[in-house]
Structure formats: structure tokens, C-alpha cells
Coordinates of C-alpha atoms (C1' of nucleotides) in Angstrom, one line a residue:
Chain A
X69 CA 188.6 70.3 -198.3
X70 CA 187.6 73.1 -200.6
X71 CA 186.2 75.9 -198.6
X72 CA 185.7 79.1 -200.7
X73 CA 187.1 81.1 -197.9
X74 CA 190.1 80.2 -195.7
X75 CA 188.8 79.3 -192.2
X76 CA 190.2 81.2 -189.3
X77 CA 189.1 78.5 -186.8
X78 CA 188.5 74.8 -187.2
X79 CA 186.5 73.2 -184.4
X80 CA 187.3 69.5 -184.0
X81 CA 185.1 66.9 -182.3
X82 CA 184.7 63.2 -182.4
X83 CA 182.1 60.6 -181.8
X84 CA 182.7 56.8 -181.6
X85 CA 183.8 56.3 -185.2
X86 CA 184.1 59.7 -186.9
X87 CA 185.7 63.1 -186.5
X88 CA 183.8 66.2 -187.5
X89 CA 185.5 69.4 -188.4
X90 CA 183.5 72.7 -188.4
X91 CA 185.1 75.5 -190.4
X92 CA 184.6 79.0 -189.1
X93 CA 185.5 82.4 -190.5
X94 CA 187.1 85.2 -188.4
X95 CA 183.8 86.1 -186.9
X96 CA 183.0 82.5 -186.1
X97 CA 180.4 82.2 -188.8
X98 CA 180.1 78.7 -190.1
X99 CA 181.8 78.1 -193.5
X100 CA 181.2 74.4 -193.8
X101 CA 181.6 71.0 -192.1
X102 CA 183.6 67.9 -193.0
X103 CA 183.5 64.3 -191.8
X104 CA 186.9 62.9 -191.5
X105 CA 187.8 59.3 -191.3
X106 CA 189.9 58.9 -188.1
X107 CA 192.4 56.9 -190.0
X108 CA 193.0 59.9 -192.2
X109 CA 192.9 62.5 -189.5
X110 CA 196.6 63.3 -189.3
X111 CA 196.9 63.9 -193.0
X112 CA 193.7 66.0 -193.1
X113 CA 195.0 68.2 -190.3
X114 CA 198.4 68.5 -191.9
X115 CA 196.9 69.6 -195.1
X116 CA 194.6 72.1 -193.4
X117 CA 197.5 73.4 -191.3
X118 CA 199.7 73.9 -194.4
X119 CA 196.9 75.6 -196.4
X120 CA 195.2 77.8 -193.8
X121 CA 197.1 77.8 -190.6
X122 CA 193.9 78.0 -188.6
X123 CA 193.5 78.1 -184.9
X124 CA 192.4 74.6 -183.9
X125 CA 189.6 74.5 -181.4
X126 CA 189.4 71.3 -179.4
X127 CA 188.1 70.1 -176.1
X128 CA 191.4 69.1 -174.6
X129 CA 194.9 69.5 -176.1
X130 CA 196.7 66.3 -175.0
X131 CA 193.8 64.2 -176.3
X132 CA 194.2 65.6 -179.8
X133 CA 197.8 66.8 -180.0
X134 CA 199.6 63.8 -178.5
X135 CA 198.6 61.6 -181.4
X136 CA 199.4 64.3 -184.0
X137 CA 202.9 64.7 -182.5
X138 CA 203.4 61.0 -182.5
X139 CA 202.5 61.0 -186.2
X140 CA 205.0 63.8 -186.9
X141 CA 202.6 66.7 -187.2
X142 CA 202.7 70.0 -185.3
X143 CA 200.2 72.9 -185.3
X144 CA 200.9 76.5 -184.8
X145 CA 197.9 77.6 -182.8
X146 CA 195.0 76.2 -180.8
X147 CA 192.2 77.1 -178.5
X148 CA 191.9 74.7 -175.6
X149 CA 188.3 74.7 -174.5
X150 CA 188.8 73.0 -171.2
X151 CA 191.5 75.3 -170.0
X152 CA 189.9 78.5 -171.3
X153 CA 186.6 77.5 -169.8
X154 CA 188.2 77.2 -166.3
X155 CA 189.7 80.7 -166.7
X156 CA 186.6 82.4 -168.1
X157 CA 184.2 80.7 -165.7
X158 CA 186.0 82.2 -162.7
X159 CA 187.3 85.5 -164.1
X160 CA 186.1 88.7 -162.4
X161 CA 186.5 90.3 -165.8
X162 CA 183.6 88.2 -167.2
X163 CA 180.0 89.3 -166.7
X164 CA 178.3 87.3 -163.9
X165 CA 175.5 86.4 -166.3
X166 CA 177.7 85.0 -169.0
X167 CA 176.5 81.6 -170.3
X168 CA 180.0 80.1 -170.0
X169 CA 179.6 80.1 -166.2
X170 CA 176.7 77.8 -166.4
X171 CA 178.2 75.2 -168.8
X172 CA 179.2 72.9 -165.9
X173 CA 179.9 70.0 -168.2
X174 CA 183.1 71.8 -169.1
X175 CA 184.3 71.8 -165.5
X176 CA 186.7 68.9 -166.0
X177 CA 189.9 67.8 -164.4
X178 CA 193.1 67.5 -166.5
X179 CA 193.1 64.5 -168.7
X180 CA 195.4 61.6 -167.7
X181 CA 196.7 59.4 -170.4
X182 CA 196.1 55.7 -169.7
X183 CA 199.8 55.2 -170.3
X184 CA 200.7 57.7 -167.6
X185 CA 198.0 56.8 -165.2
X186 CA 198.5 55.1 -161.9
X187 CA 197.6 51.4 -162.1
X188 CA 194.6 52.0 -159.9
X189 CA 193.2 54.5 -162.5
X190 CA 194.1 52.2 -165.4
X191 CA 192.1 49.4 -164.0
X192 CA 189.0 51.4 -163.4
X193 CA 186.1 50.6 -165.7
X194 CA 185.6 53.2 -168.3
X195 CA 182.4 54.4 -166.6
X196 CA 184.2 54.9 -163.3
X197 CA 186.9 57.2 -164.7
X198 CA 186.7 60.8 -164.1
X199 CA 184.5 62.5 -166.7
X200 CA 186.3 64.6 -169.2
X201 CA 184.9 67.5 -171.1
X202 CA 182.5 66.8 -174.0
X203 CA 184.3 65.5 -177.1
X204 CA 181.8 66.0 -179.9
X205 CA 182.0 68.8 -182.3
X206 CA 178.7 70.4 -181.7
X207 CA 179.3 70.6 -178.0
X208 CA 182.7 72.1 -178.7
X209 CA 181.3 74.7 -181.1
X210 CA 178.6 75.7 -178.5
X211 CA 181.2 76.2 -175.8
X212 CA 183.6 78.0 -178.2
X213 CA 180.8 80.5 -179.0
X214 CA 180.0 80.9 -175.3
X215 CA 183.6 81.7 -174.6
X216 CA 183.9 84.1 -177.5
X217 CA 180.8 85.9 -176.3
X218 CA 182.1 86.1 -172.7
X219 CA 185.4 87.6 -173.9
X220 CA 183.7 90.0 -176.4
X221 CA 181.3 91.3 -173.7
X222 CA 184.1 91.9 -171.2
X223 CA 185.3 95.4 -170.6
X224 CA 188.8 93.9 -170.6
X225 CA 188.5 91.8 -173.7
X226 CA 192.0 92.5 -174.8
X227 CA 193.5 91.1 -171.6
X228 CA 191.3 88.0 -171.7
X229 CA 192.2 87.3 -175.3
X230 CA 195.9 87.4 -174.4
X231 CA 195.3 85.1 -171.5
X232 CA 193.4 82.4 -173.3
X233 CA 195.8 82.5 -176.2
X234 CA 198.7 82.2 -173.9
X235 CA 197.1 79.4 -171.9
X236 CA 196.3 77.5 -175.1
X237 CA 199.9 78.0 -176.4
X238 CA 201.1 76.6 -173.1
X239 CA 199.0 73.5 -173.7
X240 CA 200.7 73.0 -177.0
X241 CA 204.1 73.5 -175.4
X242 CA 203.3 71.0 -172.7
X243 CA 202.4 68.3 -175.2
X244 CA 205.4 69.0 -177.3
X245 CA 207.8 68.9 -174.3
X246 CA 206.4 65.5 -173.4
X247 CA 206.8 64.3 -177.0
X248 CA 210.4 65.5 -177.2
X249 CA 211.4 64.7 -173.7
X250 CA 214.3 66.1 -171.6
X251 CA 217.6 64.6 -172.8
X252 CA 218.7 62.4 -169.9
X253 CA 222.1 60.6 -169.5
X254 CA 221.3 57.5 -167.5
X255 CA 225.0 56.7 -167.1
X256 CA 225.7 60.1 -165.7
X257 CA 222.8 59.7 -163.3
X258 CA 224.1 56.3 -162.2
X259 CA 227.5 57.8 -161.7
X260 CA 226.1 60.5 -159.5
X261 CA 224.2 57.9 -157.5
X262 CA 227.3 55.7 -157.0
X263 CA 229.5 58.6 -156.0
X264 CA 227.0 59.9 -153.5
X265 CA 225.4 56.7 -152.2
X266 CA 227.9 54.0 -153.0
X267 CA 227.5 51.1 -155.3
X268 CA 224.0 49.7 -155.7
X269 CA 223.9 46.4 -153.9
X270 CA 223.0 43.5 -156.2
X271 CA 220.6 41.9 -153.7
X272 CA 218.6 45.0 -152.7
X273 CA 219.8 46.4 -149.3
X274 CA 221.4 49.8 -148.7
X275 CA 224.2 51.2 -150.8
X276 CA 227.5 51.5 -148.8
X277 CA 227.6 55.2 -148.1
X278 CA 224.0 55.3 -146.9
X279 CA 224.6 52.2 -144.7
X280 CA 227.7 53.8 -143.3
X281 CA 225.9 57.0 -142.4
X282 CA 223.2 54.9 -140.7
X283 CA 225.9 53.1 -138.7
X284 CA 227.4 56.3 -137.6
X285 CA 224.0 57.6 -136.5
X286 CA 223.4 54.4 -134.5
X287 CA 226.8 54.6 -132.9
X288 CA 226.3 58.2 -131.9
X289 CA 222.9 57.3 -130.4
X290 CA 224.4 54.3 -128.6
X291 CA 221.5 52.4 -130.0
X292 CA 222.5 49.7 -132.5
X293 CA 218.9 48.9 -133.3
X294 CA 217.6 52.5 -133.8
X295 CA 215.1 52.9 -136.6
X296 CA 216.0 55.9 -138.8
X297 CA 213.1 55.8 -141.3
X298 CA 210.2 56.2 -138.9
X299 CA 209.9 59.7 -137.5
X300 CA 208.2 58.6 -134.3
X301 CA 210.8 56.0 -133.6
X302 CA 213.7 58.2 -134.5
X303 CA 212.3 61.0 -132.3
X304 CA 212.1 58.6 -129.3
X305 CA 215.7 57.4 -130.0
X306 CA 216.9 61.0 -130.1
X307 CA 215.1 61.8 -126.9
X308 CA 216.7 58.8 -125.2
X309 CA 220.1 60.1 -126.3
X310 CA 219.3 63.5 -124.9
X311 CA 218.6 65.4 -128.1
X312 CA 215.4 67.2 -127.1
X313 CA 213.9 68.2 -130.4
X314 CA 210.2 68.4 -131.2
X315 CA 210.4 67.1 -134.7
X316 CA 213.0 65.4 -136.9
X317 CA 213.0 68.1 -139.5
X318 CA 216.4 69.2 -140.8
X319 CA 216.3 72.8 -139.6
X320 CA 215.4 71.9 -136.1
X321 CA 218.1 69.2 -136.0
X322 CA 220.6 71.7 -137.4
X323 CA 220.2 73.8 -134.3
X324 CA 221.4 71.1 -132.0
X325 CA 224.9 70.3 -130.9
X326 CA 225.3 66.6 -130.6
X327 CA 227.5 64.0 -132.3
X328 CA 224.5 62.4 -133.9
X329 CA 223.5 65.5 -135.8
X330 CA 226.1 65.5 -138.6
X331 CA 225.7 61.8 -139.6
X332 CA 221.9 62.0 -139.2
X333 CA 221.6 65.0 -141.6
X334 CA 223.9 63.1 -144.0
X335 CA 221.7 60.0 -143.7
X336 CA 218.5 62.0 -144.4
X337 CA 220.1 63.6 -147.4
X338 CA 221.3 60.4 -148.9
X339 CA 218.1 58.6 -148.1
X340 CA 216.1 61.3 -149.8
X341 CA 218.1 61.0 -153.0
X342 CA 217.8 57.2 -153.0
X343 CA 214.0 57.2 -152.5
X344 CA 213.1 60.1 -154.7
X345 CA 215.5 60.0 -157.6
X346 CA 217.5 56.8 -157.1
X347 CA 217.8 53.8 -159.4
X348 CA 214.1 53.0 -159.1
X349 CA 213.2 56.4 -160.4
X350 CA 215.8 56.1 -163.2
X351 CA 214.4 52.8 -164.5
X352 CA 210.8 54.0 -164.2
X353 CA 211.1 57.4 -165.8
X354 CA 214.1 57.4 -168.1
X355 CA 213.8 55.5 -171.3
X356 CA 215.8 55.8 -174.6
X357 CA 217.8 58.8 -173.3
X358 CA 214.8 60.9 -172.3
X359 CA 212.8 61.8 -169.2
X360 CA 209.3 62.5 -170.4
X361 CA 207.3 64.1 -167.6
X362 CA 203.7 65.0 -167.8
X363 CA 203.3 68.7 -167.6
X364 CA 199.9 70.0 -166.4
X365 CA 199.2 73.5 -167.7
X366 CA 196.9 75.5 -165.4
X367 CA 197.4 72.8 -162.7
X368 CA 197.9 75.3 -159.9
X369 CA 195.2 77.8 -158.9
X370 CA 197.5 80.7 -159.7
X371 CA 197.9 79.5 -163.3
X372 CA 201.3 77.9 -162.7
X373 CA 201.8 74.5 -164.2
X374 CA 201.8 71.4 -162.2
X375 CA 203.3 68.0 -163.1
X376 CA 202.1 64.5 -162.7
X377 CA 204.5 61.6 -162.3
X378 CA 208.2 61.6 -162.1
X379 CA 208.4 64.8 -159.9
X380 CA 209.3 66.9 -162.9
X381 CA 209.2 70.1 -161.1
X382 CA 211.3 68.9 -158.1
X383 CA 214.3 67.6 -159.9
X384 CA 217.2 68.1 -157.4
X385 CA 220.0 70.4 -158.5
X386 CA 222.3 67.5 -157.7
X387 CA 221.1 65.7 -160.8
X388 CA 221.3 68.5 -163.3
X389 CA 224.5 67.0 -164.6
X390 CA 222.5 64.1 -165.9
X391 CA 220.5 66.4 -168.2
X392 CA 222.8 66.1 -171.2
X393 CA 222.3 67.1 -174.8
X394 CA 222.6 64.5 -177.6
X395 CA 225.8 64.4 -179.5
X396 CA 226.1 67.4 -181.8
X397 CA 223.4 69.2 -179.8
X398 CA 223.5 71.7 -177.0
X399 CA 221.3 72.8 -174.2
X400 CA 220.3 76.5 -173.8
X401 CA 219.5 76.9 -170.1
X402 CA 217.9 80.2 -169.2
X403 CA 216.2 81.5 -166.1
X404 CA 214.8 84.9 -165.2
X405 CA 216.4 86.8 -162.4
X406 CA 213.8 87.8 -159.7
X407 CA 210.8 87.4 -162.0
X408 CA 208.1 88.0 -159.4
X409 CA 209.3 91.3 -158.0
X410 CA 209.8 92.6 -161.6
X411 CA 206.3 91.6 -162.4
X412 CA 205.1 93.3 -159.3
X413 CA 206.9 96.5 -160.3
X414 CA 205.3 96.5 -163.7
X415 CA 201.7 95.6 -162.7
X416 CA 201.8 98.3 -160.0
X417 CA 203.5 100.9 -162.3
X418 CA 206.1 101.3 -159.5
X419 CA 208.8 103.1 -161.4
X420 CA 211.1 103.2 -158.4
X421 CA 211.1 99.4 -158.1
X422 CA 211.4 99.0 -161.8
X423 CA 214.3 101.4 -161.8
X424 CA 216.0 99.4 -159.0
X425 CA 215.7 96.3 -161.2
X426 CA 216.7 97.8 -164.6
X427 CA 219.9 96.4 -166.0
X428 CA 221.0 94.8 -162.8
X429 CA 220.3 92.4 -160.0
X430 CA 217.1 93.7 -158.4
X431 CA 218.3 93.1 -154.9
X432 CA 221.5 95.2 -155.6
X433 CA 219.3 98.0 -156.9
X434 CA 217.2 98.0 -153.7
X435 CA 220.4 98.2 -151.6
X436 CA 221.6 101.1 -153.8
X437 CA 218.4 102.9 -153.2
X438 CA 219.2 102.8 -149.5
X439 CA 216.0 101.0 -148.4
X440 CA 218.1 98.2 -146.8
X441 CA 221.7 97.6 -146.1
X442 CA 222.6 94.3 -147.8
X443 CA 221.6 92.1 -150.7
X444 CA 220.5 89.4 -148.3
X445 CA 218.2 91.8 -146.5
X446 CA 216.7 93.0 -149.8
X447 CA 215.9 89.4 -150.7
X448 CA 214.4 88.6 -147.4
X449 CA 212.3 91.8 -147.4
X450 CA 211.0 91.2 -151.0
X451 CA 210.1 87.6 -150.3
X452 CA 208.4 88.7 -147.1
X453 CA 206.5 91.4 -149.0
X454 CA 205.2 88.9 -151.5
X455 CA 204.4 86.2 -149.1
X456 CA 203.0 88.3 -146.3
X457 CA 205.6 87.8 -143.6
X458 CA 204.8 89.5 -140.3
X459 CA 207.4 88.2 -137.9
X460 CA 211.1 87.6 -137.7
X461 CA 213.7 89.5 -139.7
X462 CA 211.5 89.5 -142.8
X463 CA 208.6 91.0 -141.0
X464 CA 210.8 93.7 -139.6
X465 CA 212.2 94.6 -143.0
X466 CA 209.0 94.8 -145.0
X467 CA 208.0 98.3 -143.6
X468 CA 211.1 99.8 -145.1
X469 CA 210.1 98.4 -148.4
X470 CA 206.7 100.0 -147.9
X471 CA 208.3 103.4 -147.5
X472 CA 210.6 103.0 -150.5
X473 CA 208.1 101.4 -152.9
X474 CA 204.6 102.4 -151.9
X475 CA 202.9 101.6 -155.2
X476 CA 204.2 98.0 -155.3
X477 CA 203.5 97.4 -151.7
X478 CA 200.1 99.0 -152.0
X479 CA 199.2 96.5 -154.7
X480 CA 200.0 93.4 -152.6
X481 CA 198.7 95.0 -149.4
X482 CA 195.4 95.7 -151.1
X483 CA 195.3 92.1 -152.5
X484 CA 195.7 90.8 -148.9
X485 CA 193.0 93.0 -147.5
X486 CA 190.5 91.9 -150.2
X487 CA 191.3 88.3 -149.5
X488 CA 190.9 88.7 -145.7
X489 CA 187.5 90.2 -146.4
X490 CA 186.5 87.2 -148.5
X491 CA 186.8 88.9 -151.8
X492 CA 188.4 87.8 -155.1
X493 CA 191.6 89.2 -156.7
X494 CA 192.8 88.9 -160.2
X495 CA 196.0 88.7 -162.1
X496 CA 197.1 91.2 -164.7
X497 CA 195.4 89.4 -167.5
X498 CA 192.3 88.4 -165.5
X499 CA 192.8 85.0 -163.9
X500 CA 190.8 85.2 -160.6
X501 CA 191.3 83.6 -157.3
X502 CA 188.9 81.0 -156.1
X503 CA 186.1 81.9 -153.7
X504 CA 186.6 81.1 -150.0
X505 CA 185.2 77.8 -148.8
X506 CA 181.8 77.7 -147.1
X507 CA 183.5 76.8 -143.9
X508 CA 185.7 79.8 -144.1
X509 CA 182.8 82.2 -144.7
X510 CA 180.7 80.5 -142.0
X511 CA 183.6 80.9 -139.5
X512 CA 184.0 84.6 -140.4
X513 CA 180.3 85.5 -140.0
X514 CA 180.1 83.4 -136.8
X515 CA 183.0 85.4 -135.4
X516 CA 181.1 88.7 -135.9
X517 CA 178.1 87.6 -133.9
X518 CA 177.7 89.0 -130.4
X519 CA 177.8 85.6 -128.6
X520 CA 181.0 84.4 -130.5
X521 CA 183.6 83.1 -128.2
X522 CA 187.1 84.4 -128.0
X523 CA 188.4 81.2 -129.4
X524 CA 186.1 81.5 -132.4
X525 CA 187.2 85.0 -133.0
X526 CA 190.9 84.1 -132.8
X527 CA 190.4 81.2 -135.1
X528 CA 188.5 83.2 -137.7
X529 CA 191.0 86.0 -137.6
X530 CA 193.9 83.6 -138.1
X531 CA 192.0 82.0 -141.0
X532 CA 191.3 85.4 -142.5
X533 CA 195.0 86.3 -142.4
X534 CA 195.9 82.9 -144.0
X535 CA 193.6 83.8 -146.9
X536 CA 195.0 87.3 -147.1
X537 CA 198.5 85.9 -147.6
X538 CA 197.1 83.6 -150.3
X539 CA 195.5 86.4 -152.3
X540 CA 198.5 88.7 -151.7
X541 CA 200.7 86.1 -153.3
X542 CA 198.1 85.1 -155.9
X543 CA 198.3 88.3 -157.9
X544 CA 202.1 88.2 -158.2
X545 CA 202.6 84.5 -158.6
X546 CA 199.7 84.4 -161.1
X547 CA 200.9 87.3 -163.2
X548 CA 204.4 85.9 -163.2
X549 CA 202.9 82.7 -164.6
X550 CA 201.3 84.8 -167.3
X551 CA 204.5 86.4 -168.2
X552 CA 206.1 83.0 -168.4
X553 CA 203.4 81.6 -170.6
X554 CA 203.9 84.6 -173.0
X555 CA 207.6 83.9 -172.9
X556 CA 207.1 80.2 -173.7
X557 CA 204.6 80.9 -176.5
X558 CA 206.8 83.5 -178.2
X559 CA 209.9 81.3 -177.8
X560 CA 208.1 78.3 -179.3
X561 CA 207.4 80.3 -182.4
X562 CA 211.0 81.5 -182.7
X563 CA 212.4 78.1 -182.3
X564 CA 210.0 76.6 -184.9
X565 CA 211.3 79.2 -187.4
X566 CA 214.9 78.1 -187.1
X567 CA 215.8 75.8 -190.0
X568 CA 215.9 72.1 -189.5
X569 CA 219.3 70.4 -189.5
X570 CA 220.3 67.8 -192.1
X571 CA 219.3 64.2 -191.3
X572 CA 222.8 63.2 -190.4
X573 CA 222.7 65.6 -187.5
X574 CA 219.3 64.5 -186.3
X575 CA 218.5 63.5 -182.7
X576 CA 215.9 60.8 -183.4
X577 CA 215.2 60.1 -179.8
X578 CA 213.3 63.5 -179.7
X579 CA 210.6 62.0 -181.9
X580 CA 209.5 62.7 -185.4
X581 CA 208.7 66.4 -185.0
X582 CA 211.7 67.5 -183.1
X583 CA 214.6 65.2 -184.3
X584 CA 215.9 68.0 -186.6
X585 CA 214.6 71.1 -184.9
X586 CA 215.5 73.2 -181.9
X587 CA 212.8 72.7 -179.3
X588 CA 211.7 73.4 -175.7
X589 CA 212.7 70.5 -173.5
X590 CA 211.8 71.7 -170.0
X591 CA 210.0 74.5 -168.2
X592 CA 209.9 75.3 -164.5
X593 CA 208.1 78.5 -163.6
X594 CA 210.9 80.9 -164.6
X595 CA 213.3 78.7 -166.3
X596 CA 213.5 77.0 -169.7
X597 CA 215.8 74.4 -171.2
X598 CA 216.0 74.3 -175.0
X599 CA 217.6 71.3 -176.8
X600 CA 219.1 72.6 -180.0
X601 CA 221.5 71.5 -182.8
X602 CA 224.9 72.9 -182.1
X603 CA 224.9 75.0 -185.2
X604 CA 221.8 76.9 -184.0
X605 CA 222.7 77.2 -180.3
X606 CA 223.6 80.9 -180.5
X607 CA 220.4 81.6 -182.4
X608 CA 218.3 79.6 -179.9
X609 CA 219.9 81.5 -177.0
X610 CA 219.1 84.8 -178.8
X611 CA 215.5 83.5 -179.3
X612 CA 215.2 82.9 -175.6
X613 CA 216.3 86.5 -174.9
X614 CA 214.2 88.1 -177.6
X615 CA 211.1 86.1 -176.4
X616 CA 211.6 87.5 -172.9
X617 CA 211.7 91.0 -174.2
X618 CA 208.7 90.3 -176.3
X619 CA 206.7 88.9 -173.4
X620 CA 207.4 92.0 -171.3
X621 CA 206.0 94.2 -174.1
X622 CA 203.0 92.0 -174.7
X623 CA 201.9 92.2 -171.0
X624 CA 203.2 95.6 -169.9
X625 CA 203.5 97.6 -173.1
X626 CA 206.1 100.4 -172.9
X627 CA 206.3 100.4 -169.0
X628 CA 210.1 100.5 -168.4
X629 CA 210.7 97.2 -166.7
X630 CA 213.2 94.6 -167.9
X631 CA 213.3 90.9 -167.4
X632 CA 216.9 89.9 -166.9
X633 CA 217.9 86.4 -168.0
X634 CA 220.8 84.2 -167.1
X635 CA 221.5 82.2 -170.3
X636 CA 224.0 79.4 -170.7
X637 CA 224.8 77.3 -173.7
X638 CA 226.3 74.0 -172.6
X639 CA 226.2 70.2 -172.9
X640 CA 224.6 69.7 -169.5
X641 CA 222.1 71.7 -167.5
X642 CA 224.6 72.0 -164.7
X643 CA 225.1 75.6 -163.6
X644 CA 228.2 76.7 -161.8
Chain B
dG230 C1' 195.8 44.8 -149.8
dG231 C1' 194.0 49.7 -150.6
dG232 C1' 192.8 54.4 -149.0
dC233 C1' 193.9 58.0 -146.2
dT234 C1' 196.9 61.5 -143.5
dA235 C1' 201.0 63.7 -141.6
dA236 C1' 205.8 64.5 -141.8
dG237 C1' 209.5 65.7 -144.3
dC238 C1' 211.9 67.5 -148.3
dG239 C1' 212.7 68.5 -153.2
dC240 C1' 211.5 72.6 -156.6
dG241 C1' 210.0 77.8 -157.9
Chain C
dA4 C1' 218.2 81.8 -138.6
dA5 C1' 213.4 79.5 -140.0
dA6 C1' 208.9 82.7 -140.2
dG7 C1' 205.6 83.9 -145.1
dC8 C1' 203.3 81.7 -150.9
dG9 C1' 202.5 77.7 -154.5
dC10 C1' 203.3 72.7 -155.6
dG11 C1' 204.4 66.6 -155.9
dC12 C1' 206.3 62.6 -154.1
dT13 C1' 207.8 59.0 -150.7
dT14 C1' 207.4 56.8 -146.4
dA15 C1' 205.3 55.3 -142.2
dG16 C1' 201.4 54.4 -139.7
dC17 C1' 196.7 54.0 -139.2
dC18 C1' 192.1 52.4 -140.7
dC19 C1' 189.1 49.1 -142.9

DNA sequence: GGGCTAAGCGCG
DNA sequence: AAAGCGCGCTTAGCCC
């Protein structure tokens, strides 16, 4: 490792028995190559990171970084070729003729670690598993150069550079959060289950409070054998008892007045807790004081993250008390107030909406502006505007917003129109919506033909409106996801700069990299949880706030919009 | 016994 | 009160 010039980029790739590293300068010209013995890879990367702090270019972050983190090494920056390929391939800001669009071997699904995989996947022969992106160094270098060219040739190269850097930083964060885990108090979780459901019966069977609710339902139905877990059977039992609902969903049941309703809603609630996050979940997903979900960056078309296994993004608020910092550590729990409408104000340069949001609850600001009468109306109207509501109270309130905030509303209305016409829309940094399906396009053109039936026209129209609501929401949800990535990336750097605590204050269950270091432990669209040594809790909370301000500037420059945070320092993630 | 869908509900 | 966006997961019920 003795390059004359410090490499700005190092492309990693592997074949069966050897890892190759290709060292590049800032303009991606090759400085040299090295063969690395896989057994020495961690120390080689650690040395290169300490010496040059390059941006690591690799085919798929979890496949490289998971092992490094397990060995106690973190890197500052990377370029995830798989994720960036997906962005650039579809981006409307990239030239149609760009070579990156034709490199189909890089169209690969997220990697699933064998350890996390469902048994069915685990048992597949190697040849049957879904193909990943190419892993060897020359293929990685070729794709990297294609991606650089696509960005450099774009009229919006600056935005795309931000987006692919943020996406790649997110990939690092996702691997790191999995390595560190979310501190989880299994005893507190068990206590919540016992208080809510009753003691767990030793021999299987239902816990007492759940069984009691079931009995009260059956008594109210006058049907001692009624089945409560099968929707068709439950529906028939309700009909026999005179409760004439069309479904067994909660909102419809709640409209009815009948003695069975209260215990039935109670039963459904308890039953849901037991099946989704009961003792079985606890023993499957929590080990050694940590819940380690698999985060999937870019897993949603809009750029939001998805998760795989454990339902990480659906943890019920009921269980927040089980999220508990290690002794001597604290949680910093922070969420952004009304992220999406603030993002909409900024991307549409709507100074009136930004003004309504500045320094206060955005909904209160809208009420003060006189557009609507109450906070609840403001909330319903804003959600309706971003989701495309046309009926009900929400549909009635949206026109008032259109008068008060024409620029913001114009942006989402335009996005909807483009989507209805079969076009593509893009986020602020250039992530572009998927094209309509062949069936969708065929239905639209069929509906315009002279001999099209009324039913065909109606169906096509409804389908076009569906797509309009999708593209309307895409630009806002996707840009909010970009803001959140920028927030995460910036925060990650600030936390890494905090000093490690002494070994006697370590939290070893967070793994070798994070045992002595404040770190991100959870992320959910507009919320983060940081696990931090108590002595750095205030600094970590400040880092969360500073990172939010920094993310706003990075995306929107000096446009006067603020991103208000709710920040709590506590031992548990419970919010009052 | 596995693969698939629909219903329902948790999260933003 | 219950339309209007994006997800993952469990269960039941159906098919092979």
C-alpha cells in the first residue's frame, strides 16, 4: 500500500479467493491496483481508511460493510453501486442515452443475508437464489465510471451528486444500525404483555385477558362456539346476532351500537398485540438486549426505507417503553414535526406556507393565516392535499388551501396531472417515479378509441386518477425521504466525532464499533433514536438538531423554511 | 406441506 | 368520521 498519490476512491471487488482494490484519483484515473488476501481484508481497509479516508466503491454495502463492522471497523464514506444504479437508471435528470441505463446486470434486488433469510430462501441452491449485482472489481469499476459519466453529463449534476452521496451514506447507516441494534428490555416487554394480555399460559393456549375478552364476545353474540379469528365466520356470527356490517374492520364495527362491539374491539386489539409483537416475536427478534432489524435503504419506490423481518417500521407505540438504554446510557428520541408539508413549502418556494410553519406548529400557522378554522381542519386539509383527497371533509377543505398556498398546491396538482397523463415526476434531487405498467397504458389508449365502451372509459379514468394520486404523493414523500437521508448522514458524522467513553462505561452489547460511541439505533421516516453515553446525551441531542438544520440548508439553500424537531433525552423511547 | 391472495392492522 | 399516499406482517382460506 504505497500509492504515490492519495486515492480519492477505492473500488473493491472480489472473486472466489481474492479481493482486488483499484485505487483512483479524484478524476477517477487509475493510480494502481492491489490484491488483498481476504483474511487480511479488514486490516488492509482499516489502514487505508486511516491513511486516506477514501470513498469506498463497492457493489453492495451490506455484503462488504457487515463483516467490517463485525470486525470492529467503520468507514466514513462509500458509493453503493447497486443503489446508485437504481437511481440513475430511472432518473429523468440523466440523459436517455446514458450507458448506465443499459447495464441491466446491475438491476438487482436488495441483498438478503443468509442469517436473516426465510428458511425457504436459505434452503435454495446457490444457483437458484436471486442474482445479486456483479461482485468483481473490474465490473464494479466499469459501472462506477458509467455512473460518474451519467452524473457529469446531467444538467443537474449537483443534485444527483447529493442524492447518490446521501443514498450511499444511508446504506452505511442501515448496516451500522443493524450492527448496533436497538436497545430492547425484554423484561419490560414481557411486563407490558402480561399487563395487557394476562400471564402467558405455560401449555400454550390464550392468555387470561384475551380469553376473557373472547368469552365476553361469545356471550354478547349468544354463540358459545363463535370463531373470532376467521373473518368470514365472525362476519356470519355478527349477522346472526343482528350486527349488519359488511366487514369486520375496526372502523366499521365502531359505528355500530351493540353489546358485542366493545369486547370485540378489545379482543381484536389484544389479539393483534399477541400475534404481531407477543412472546413469539420477543424470542425470535430480541437477543442479548437488542432488537436488530434489517433496514432496506431505497426499499420503497419513493426512496423511503423498507425493512425486512421483525416489522421494524411498525413497532406499536404500546411497546416503546421496552426500548430502553443500557445502564449509564441514554436515548435521544427525535422526530420532525410535519416534515412533508415543510418539504413541500421549500420545494415549491411557497413563502406563505413556509412562513406559516416557521418557528411553530405548521397547522397552527395555517389556522392563524385564516385559511381554515381549527388545527384539526388544517391537518386534514394538508393530508388531503398531499394524498389527493377528493371527497369527504378533506376534499372540501383542500380548495381553501389552494387559495391560500397556490404555489405549494400548484406543485402537487401538477405532479398529479403528469401522472394521470402517464408521465414521470421527480423528487427535488432527481429520483424519478416508475413508468406506468403496460396494462395501464393499454387501458388508457383503449379508452380513447371511438368504439371504447363506457365501462372501459370509466375504468381507465379511475386508474388514471389512482396514478395521479401516486405521483402527487411521490414528489413530496420522496423529497422528504431525501431530507431525512441528509439528516441521517450529517448526524452520523457528528455522532462519530463525539469522543468515545472510557471502557468502564462501555455498552458491549452494541458491538465492537459502537460499545463506547454514541450511535444511531433506529430510524423511521422522520424520527431517529440515538443511543448515547449519558455524559454525551446533551451533545448528541444538539447534534440531532444541528444535523436537521444542516440538512435543510443542503437541500434548500437559504430558502427560509425550518424543520422543527421534538427532541427528548430519556431512558426509554416512551413519549408522553 | 408450500404458494398464493385478501383482510385486517401496525407504522410514517 | 373514514375518504386520500407509502409500506410489512399475520392469519385464514384456497389451491395444488
